[in-house]
Amino acid sequence: MSKTPSPRPTPPPALTRRGAATRARIIETAARLIHAHGAERTSLDDVMAEGGFSKSQLYHYFSDKNALVLEVIRSQTERVLAAQDPHLGTLDSLYALKRWRDALLAINAAGGTAGCPLGSLASEVSNDFETARLDCAAGFEKWSALLELGFARMQARGELGPSADPHTLGIAVLSAVQGGLLLAKTARSGEPLRIALDMAIAEVARHRTAGGA
C-alpha cells in the first residue's frame, strides 16, 4: 500500500448484474485474505489466485490495491455492524445490552477468536494510508453512534439517569469491545472479551436510576 495519502477513487460506473457480482466476489476474496494475513501481506496476485480472477477483471473494477483496500474497509464495516444489527438496533435497556453482549461473545467464538476485521485493518493501515484511516474511523463512528442511540433510548425511558452521557458511554463501550477483541485474539480465548464487556456494562449500570428496570 502507498505510504502517502491517496485520493478517494471515483465511484465505479453502473454495473451489470454480472459485473456487480464479480466485483463483490473480488472484495469478499480480498477481505478474507486480508483478515487472515493482513493488508500488507496480501497482494493483488494473491487475490487473483485465490478467487480465480484475471488481471484484466481485477483492474477493470479497481485501479490499484489501495482502491481495493478501501472497499474492503467498507465491506467489513457493513459486515461487522450487520452481524450485531438485531441487537444494536433494538438496544433500549440493560437487559437488551446484556443480550448484545452475549451475541458479541458468540460471534467472536464462531469466528475462532480471530479478532475484529475492522479493528485489525485500522491498526494496520492507520499510520501509512490516510484515506483508509479516515474510513476506519468512520466505521467506528457508525458503531459507537448505534451504541449511543441505544443509551439515549435507555435514558429517555428512565432507566439511565441524567449522569449518563450516551455519547461518552458509546465510545467507552466500543473501546472495551476493541480492547477485549484484541486480547481475545492474542490469548485465543473469549475470556478477555467477556471481562471487558462485563466491566463496560457495569459502568453503564452505574448510571441506572432507582426505578430503572
CSV table of C-alpha atoms in Angstrom, one decimal:
chain,number,residue,atom,x,y,z
A,1,MET,CA,0.0,0.0,0.0
A,2,SER,CA,1.1,3.6,-0.6
A,3,LYS,CA,2.5,5.4,2.4
A,4,THR,CA,1.1,8.7,1.3
A,5,PRO,CA,-2.5,9.9,1.3
A,6,SER,CA,-4.3,8.9,-1.9
A,7,PRO,CA,-7.4,10.5,-3.3
A,8,ARG,CA,-10.6,8.7,-2.9
A,9,PRO,CA,-11.3,6.7,-6.0
A,10,THR,CA,-14.0,7.7,-8.4
A,11,PRO,CA,-17.2,5.6,-7.8
A,12,PRO,CA,-17.4,2.8,-10.4
A,13,PRO,CA,-19.8,3.3,-13.3
A,14,ALA,CA,-23.1,1.5,-13.2
A,15,LEU,CA,-22.5,-2.2,-13.4
A,16,THR,CA,-24.4,-5.1,-14.9
A,17,ARG,CA,-25.7,-7.7,-12.5
A,18,ARG,CA,-22.9,-10.0,-13.6
A,19,GLY,CA,-20.3,-7.2,-13.2
A,20,ALA,CA,-21.6,-6.3,-9.7
A,21,ALA,CA,-21.4,-9.9,-8.7
A,22,THR,CA,-17.8,-10.2,-9.9
A,23,ARG,CA,-16.8,-7.0,-8.1
A,24,ALA,CA,-18.4,-8.2,-4.9
A,25,ARG,CA,-16.6,-11.6,-5.2
A,26,ILE,CA,-13.3,-9.8,-5.6
A,27,ILE,CA,-14.0,-7.7,-2.5
A,28,GLU,CA,-15.1,-10.7,-0.5
A,29,THR,CA,-12.0,-12.7,-1.5
A,30,ALA,CA,-9.7,-9.7,-0.6
A,31,ALA,CA,-11.5,-9.3,2.7
A,32,ARG,CA,-11.0,-12.9,3.6
A,33,LEU,CA,-7.3,-12.9,2.7
A,34,ILE,CA,-6.6,-9.5,4.4
A,35,HIS,CA,-8.3,-10.6,7.6
A,36,ALA,CA,-6.3,-13.8,7.7
A,37,HIS,CA,-2.9,-12.4,6.6
A,38,GLY,CA,-3.1,-8.6,6.9
A,39,ALA,CA,-3.3,-6.0,4.2
A,40,GLU,CA,0.5,-5.6,3.8
A,41,ARG,CA,1.0,-9.3,3.2
A,42,THR,CA,-2.0,-9.7,0.8
A,43,SER,CA,-1.1,-8.8,-2.8
A,44,LEU,CA,-3.3,-8.4,-5.8
A,45,ASP,CA,-1.8,-11.6,-7.2
A,46,ASP,CA,-2.9,-13.4,-4.1
A,47,VAL,CA,-6.5,-12.2,-4.6
A,48,MET,CA,-6.4,-13.2,-8.3
A,49,ALA,CA,-5.0,-16.7,-7.4
A,50,GLU,CA,-7.5,-17.3,-4.5
A,51,GLY,CA,-10.6,-16.2,-6.4
A,52,GLY,CA,-9.6,-17.3,-9.9
A,53,PHE,CA,-9.8,-13.7,-11.3
A,54,SER,CA,-7.8,-12.5,-14.3
A,55,LYS,CA,-5.7,-9.4,-14.1
A,56,SER,CA,-8.0,-7.6,-16.6
A,57,GLN,CA,-11.0,-8.4,-14.4
A,58,LEU,CA,-9.4,-7.1,-11.2
A,59,TYR,CA,-8.1,-3.9,-12.8
A,60,HIS,CA,-11.5,-3.3,-14.5
A,61,TYR,CA,-13.0,-2.7,-11.1
A,62,PHE,CA,-10.1,-1.4,-9.0
A,63,SER,CA,-7.4,1.0,-10.1
A,64,ASP,CA,-4.9,-0.4,-7.6
A,65,LYS,CA,-4.5,-2.2,-4.3
A,66,ASN,CA,-5.4,0.9,-2.3
A,67,ALA,CA,-8.7,1.2,-4.0
A,68,LEU,CA,-9.5,-2.4,-3.2
A,69,VAL,CA,-8.4,-2.0,0.4
A,70,LEU,CA,-10.9,0.9,0.8
A,71,GLU,CA,-13.7,-1.2,-0.5
A,72,VAL,CA,-12.7,-4.0,1.9
A,73,ILE,CA,-12.9,-1.5,4.8
A,74,ARG,CA,-16.4,-0.5,3.7
A,75,SER,CA,-17.4,-4.1,3.3
A,76,GLN,CA,-16.0,-5.2,6.7
A,77,THR,CA,-17.8,-2.2,8.4
A,78,GLU,CA,-21.1,-3.3,6.9
A,79,ARG,CA,-20.5,-6.9,7.9
A,80,VAL,CA,-19.5,-6.2,11.4
A,81,LEU,CA,-22.5,-3.9,12.0
A,82,ALA,CA,-24.9,-6.2,10.2
A,83,ALA,CA,-23.9,-9.1,12.5
A,84,GLN,CA,-24.9,-7.0,15.5
A,85,ASP,CA,-27.9,-5.3,13.9
A,86,PRO,CA,-30.7,-7.3,15.6
A,87,HIS,CA,-29.3,-6.3,19.0
A,88,LEU,CA,-27.9,-2.9,18.4
A,89,GLY,CA,-31.0,-1.8,16.5
A,90,THR,CA,-33.2,-2.6,19.5
A,91,LEU,CA,-30.9,-1.6,22.3
A,92,ASP,CA,-33.1,0.2,24.9
A,93,SER,CA,-32.5,-1.5,28.2
A,94,LEU,CA,-29.8,-3.1,30.4
A,95,TYR,CA,-31.4,-6.4,29.6
A,96,ALA,CA,-31.0,-5.7,25.8
A,97,LEU,CA,-27.4,-4.6,26.4
A,98,LYS,CA,-26.6,-7.9,28.0
A,99,ARG,CA,-28.2,-9.8,25.1
A,100,TRP,CA,-26.0,-7.8,22.7
A,101,ARG,CA,-23.0,-8.8,24.9
A,102,ASP,CA,-24.0,-12.5,24.6
A,103,ALA,CA,-24.3,-12.1,20.9
A,104,LEU,CA,-20.9,-10.5,20.5
A,105,LEU,CA,-19.3,-13.3,22.6
A,106,ALA,CA,-21.0,-15.8,20.3
A,107,ILE,CA,-19.9,-14.0,17.1
A,108,ASN,CA,-16.3,-13.9,18.4
A,109,ALA,CA,-16.3,-17.6,19.4
A,110,ALA,CA,-17.8,-18.6,16.0
A,111,GLY,CA,-15.0,-16.7,14.3
A,112,GLY,CA,-12.4,-18.6,16.2
A,113,THR,CA,-11.4,-15.5,18.3
A,114,ALA,CA,-9.8,-14.1,15.2
A,115,GLY,CA,-10.3,-10.5,16.3
A,116,CYS,CA,-12.4,-7.7,14.8
A,117,PRO,CA,-11.9,-7.4,11.0
A,118,LEU,CA,-12.4,-3.6,11.2
A,119,GLY,CA,-10.1,-3.2,14.2
A,120,SER,CA,-7.4,-5.3,12.6
A,121,LEU,CA,-7.5,-3.2,9.5
A,122,ALA,CA,-7.4,0.0,11.4
A,123,SER,CA,-4.4,-0.9,13.4
A,124,GLU,CA,-2.5,-1.9,10.2
A,125,VAL,CA,-3.4,0.9,7.8
A,126,SER,CA,-3.9,4.0,10.0
A,127,ASN,CA,-0.2,5.1,10.1
A,128,ASP,CA,0.5,5.0,6.4
A,129,PHE,CA,-2.8,5.3,4.5
A,130,GLU,CA,-4.7,8.4,5.5
A,131,THR,CA,-7.8,7.7,3.4
A,132,ALA,CA,-8.1,4.3,4.9
A,133,ARG,CA,-7.6,5.6,8.4
A,134,LEU,CA,-10.5,8.0,7.9
A,135,ASP,CA,-12.7,5.3,6.5
A,136,CYS,CA,-11.9,3.1,9.5
A,137,ALA,CA,-12.6,6.0,11.8
A,138,ALA,CA,-16.0,6.5,10.1
A,139,GLY,CA,-16.8,2.8,10.6
A,140,PHE,CA,-16.1,3.1,14.3
A,141,GLU,CA,-18.2,6.2,14.5
A,142,LYS,CA,-21.1,4.4,13.0
A,143,TRP,CA,-20.7,1.6,15.6
A,144,SER,CA,-20.4,4.0,18.6
A,145,ALA,CA,-23.3,6.0,17.3
A,146,LEU,CA,-25.5,2.9,17.4
A,147,LEU,CA,-24.5,2.3,21.0
A,148,GLU,CA,-25.0,6.0,21.8
A,149,LEU,CA,-28.6,5.8,20.3
A,150,GLY,CA,-29.3,2.8,22.5
A,151,PHE,CA,-28.1,4.6,25.6
A,152,ALA,CA,-30.2,7.6,24.7
A,153,ARG,CA,-33.2,5.3,24.5
A,154,MET,CA,-32.4,3.9,27.9
A,155,GLN,CA,-32.2,7.5,29.3
A,156,ALA,CA,-35.4,8.6,27.6
A,157,ARG,CA,-37.3,5.7,29.1
A,158,GLY,CA,-35.9,6.5,32.6
A,159,GLU,CA,-33.6,3.5,33.0
A,160,LEU,CA,-30.5,5.7,32.9
A,161,GLY,CA,-30.3,8.9,34.9
A,162,PRO,CA,-29.0,12.4,34.0
A,163,SER,CA,-25.5,11.5,35.0
A,164,ALA,CA,-25.2,9.2,31.9
A,165,ASP,CA,-23.7,10.8,28.8
A,166,PRO,CA,-24.8,8.5,25.9
A,167,HIS,CA,-22.0,9.7,23.6
A,168,THR,CA,-19.3,9.0,26.2
A,169,LEU,CA,-20.8,5.7,27.1
A,170,GLY,CA,-20.9,4.7,23.4
A,171,ILE,CA,-17.2,5.4,22.9
A,172,ALA,CA,-16.3,3.8,26.2
A,173,VAL,CA,-18.2,0.6,25.5
A,174,LEU,CA,-16.8,0.3,22.0
A,175,SER,CA,-13.3,0.9,23.3
A,176,ALA,CA,-13.8,-2.0,25.7
A,177,VAL,CA,-15.0,-4.2,22.8
A,178,GLN,CA,-12.0,-3.4,20.7
A,179,GLY,CA,-9.5,-4.0,23.6
A,180,GLY,CA,-11.3,-7.2,24.6
A,181,LEU,CA,-11.3,-8.5,21.0
A,182,LEU,CA,-7.6,-7.8,20.6
A,183,LEU,CA,-6.7,-9.6,23.9
A,184,ALA,CA,-9.0,-12.4,23.0
A,185,LYS,CA,-7.3,-12.8,19.6
A,186,THR,CA,-3.9,-12.8,21.3
A,187,ALA,CA,-4.9,-15.3,24.0
A,188,ARG,CA,-7.0,-17.4,21.7
A,189,SER,CA,-9.7,-17.2,24.3
A,190,GLY,CA,-13.0,-15.4,24.6
A,191,GLU,CA,-12.4,-14.6,28.3
A,192,PRO,CA,-10.7,-11.2,27.9
A,193,LEU,CA,-13.7,-10.0,25.8
A,194,ARG,CA,-16.2,-11.3,28.3
A,195,ILE,CA,-14.3,-9.5,31.1
A,196,ALA,CA,-14.1,-6.2,29.1
A,197,LEU,CA,-17.8,-6.3,28.2
A,198,ASP,CA,-18.9,-7.1,31.8
A,199,MET,CA,-16.8,-4.2,33.1
A,200,ALA,CA,-18.3,-1.9,30.4
A,201,ILE,CA,-21.8,-2.9,31.2
A,202,ALA,CA,-21.1,-2.4,34.9
A,203,GLU,CA,-20.1,1.2,34.1
A,204,VAL,CA,-23.4,1.7,32.2
A,205,ALA,CA,-25.4,0.2,35.1
A,206,ARG,CA,-23.7,2.7,37.5
A,207,HIS,CA,-25.9,5.3,35.9
A,208,ARG,CA,-29.2,3.5,36.5
A,209,THR,CA,-32.0,5.3,38.2
A,210,ALA,CA,-33.6,3.9,41.4
A,211,GLY,CA,-36.6,2.9,39.4
A,212,GLY,CA,-34.6,1.5,36.4
A,213,ALA,CA,-35.6,-1.9,35.1
